[in-house]
Short mmCIF file of C-alpha atoms in Angstrom, two decimals:
data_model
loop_
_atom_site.label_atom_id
_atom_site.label_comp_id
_atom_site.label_asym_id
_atom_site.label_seq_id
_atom_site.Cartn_x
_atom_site.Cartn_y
_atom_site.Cartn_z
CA UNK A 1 183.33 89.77 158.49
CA UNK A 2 183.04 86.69 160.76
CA UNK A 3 184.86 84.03 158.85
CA UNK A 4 183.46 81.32 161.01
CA UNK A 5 179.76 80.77 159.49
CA UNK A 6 177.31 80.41 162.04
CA UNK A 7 173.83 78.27 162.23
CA UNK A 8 171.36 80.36 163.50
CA UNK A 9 168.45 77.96 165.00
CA UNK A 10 165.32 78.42 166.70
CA UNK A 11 164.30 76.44 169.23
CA UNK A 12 160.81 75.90 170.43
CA UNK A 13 160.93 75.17 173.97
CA UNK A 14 158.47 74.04 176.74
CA UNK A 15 155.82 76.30 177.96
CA UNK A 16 155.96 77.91 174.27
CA UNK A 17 159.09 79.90 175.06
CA UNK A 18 161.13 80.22 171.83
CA UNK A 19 165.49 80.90 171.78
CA UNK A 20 167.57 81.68 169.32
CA UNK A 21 170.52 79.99 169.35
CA UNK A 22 173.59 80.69 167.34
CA UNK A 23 176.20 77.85 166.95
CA UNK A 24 179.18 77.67 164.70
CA UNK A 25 179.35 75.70 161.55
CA UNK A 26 181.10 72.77 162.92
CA UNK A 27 179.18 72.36 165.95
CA UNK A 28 177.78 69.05 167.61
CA UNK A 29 174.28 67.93 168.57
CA UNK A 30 176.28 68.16 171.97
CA UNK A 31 176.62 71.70 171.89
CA UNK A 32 173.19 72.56 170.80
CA UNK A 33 172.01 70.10 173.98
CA UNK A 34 173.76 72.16 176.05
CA UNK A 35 172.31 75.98 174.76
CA UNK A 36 168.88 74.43 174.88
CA UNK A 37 169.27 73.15 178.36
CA UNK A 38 170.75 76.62 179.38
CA UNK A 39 168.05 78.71 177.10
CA UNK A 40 165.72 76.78 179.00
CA UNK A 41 166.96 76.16 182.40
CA UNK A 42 166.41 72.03 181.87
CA UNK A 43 168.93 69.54 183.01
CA UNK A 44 171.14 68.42 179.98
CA UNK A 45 170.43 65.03 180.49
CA UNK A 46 167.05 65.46 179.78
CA UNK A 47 167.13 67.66 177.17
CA UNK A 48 165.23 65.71 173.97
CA UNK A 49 165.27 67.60 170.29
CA UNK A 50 162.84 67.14 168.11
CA UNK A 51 163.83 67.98 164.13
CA UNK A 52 162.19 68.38 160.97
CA UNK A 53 158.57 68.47 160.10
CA UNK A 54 156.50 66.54 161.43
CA UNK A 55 158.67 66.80 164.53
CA UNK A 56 160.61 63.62 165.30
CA UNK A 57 162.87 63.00 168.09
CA UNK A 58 166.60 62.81 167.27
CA UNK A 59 168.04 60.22 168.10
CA UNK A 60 171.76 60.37 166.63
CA UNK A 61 174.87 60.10 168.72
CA UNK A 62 176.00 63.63 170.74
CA UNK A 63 179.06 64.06 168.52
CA UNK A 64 177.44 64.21 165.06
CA UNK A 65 177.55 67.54 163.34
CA UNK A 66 174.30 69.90 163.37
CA UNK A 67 175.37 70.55 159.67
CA UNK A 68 174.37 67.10 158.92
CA UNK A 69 170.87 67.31 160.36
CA UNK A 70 169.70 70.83 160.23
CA UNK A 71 170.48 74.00 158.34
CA UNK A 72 170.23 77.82 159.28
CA UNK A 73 166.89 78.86 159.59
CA UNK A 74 165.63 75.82 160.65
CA UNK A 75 163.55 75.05 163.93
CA UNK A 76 164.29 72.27 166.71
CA UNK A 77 161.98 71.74 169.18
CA UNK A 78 162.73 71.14 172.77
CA UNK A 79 161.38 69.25 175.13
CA UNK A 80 162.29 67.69 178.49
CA UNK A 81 162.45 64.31 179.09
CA UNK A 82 160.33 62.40 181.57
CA UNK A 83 162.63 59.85 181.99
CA UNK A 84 160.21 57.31 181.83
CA UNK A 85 161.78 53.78 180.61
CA UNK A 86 158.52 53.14 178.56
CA UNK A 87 158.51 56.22 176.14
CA UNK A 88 162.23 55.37 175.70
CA UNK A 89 162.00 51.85 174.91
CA UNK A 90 159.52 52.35 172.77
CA UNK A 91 161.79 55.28 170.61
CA UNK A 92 164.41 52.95 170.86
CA UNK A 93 162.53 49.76 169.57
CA UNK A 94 160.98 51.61 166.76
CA UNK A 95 164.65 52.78 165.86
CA UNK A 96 166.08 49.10 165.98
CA UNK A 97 163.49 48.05 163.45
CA UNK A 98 164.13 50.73 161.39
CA UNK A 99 166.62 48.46 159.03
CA UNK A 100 164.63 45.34 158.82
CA UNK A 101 163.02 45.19 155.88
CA UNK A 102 166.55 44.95 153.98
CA UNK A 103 166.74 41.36 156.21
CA UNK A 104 164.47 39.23 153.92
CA UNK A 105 166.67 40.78 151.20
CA UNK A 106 169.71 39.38 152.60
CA UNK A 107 168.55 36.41 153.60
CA UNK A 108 167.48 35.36 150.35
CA UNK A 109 171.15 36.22 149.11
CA UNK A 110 172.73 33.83 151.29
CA UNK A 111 171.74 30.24 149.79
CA UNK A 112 174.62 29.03 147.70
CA UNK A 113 173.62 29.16 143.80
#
């Protein structure tokens, strides 16, 4: 028996063309970038995951651990990026305001009693 468990994931790619991609335990978002982009013959670079339901882009650094984010069984969807700065600065924005609402908290903390 394999004592290395795997994560067996299925990705949804463009043109409805579905992989199944088997990555070890311990394996990065990195490394499930790069089976996507070879499943589906996309540049890495532009290789954008969607998780969870409803889908939502991921948007976590390359080194964090798939375990963290998905489990076996699950499905990622792929899609490839168009590169356009607006779509992207738009992700980006909406993740930069993600924390704000625990600012008015904070700020109310910081007046002397």
């Amino acid at each position: 028996p394999d004592l290395v468990s795997m994560l067996r994931l299925r990705l949804r790619g463009p043109g409805g063309k579905n992989h199944t991609a088997s990555l070890p335990d311990g394996a990065s978002l990195a490394q499930l970038r790069q089976e996507a982009a070879q499943a589906f013959s996309l540049p890495e670079a532009e290789v954008e995951l969607l998780l969870g339901f409803p889908p939502a882009l991921c948007t976590v650094s390359a080194d964090a651990p798939l375990s963290s984010l998905l489990k076996s069984g699950d499905t990622a969807t792929v899609r490839q990026a168009t590169g356009a700065p607006a779509t992207q600065a738009s992700s980006s924005e909406a993740f930069a305001s993600a924390p704000a609402p625990a600012a008015p908290a904070a700020a109310k903390a910081a007046p002397p009693p």
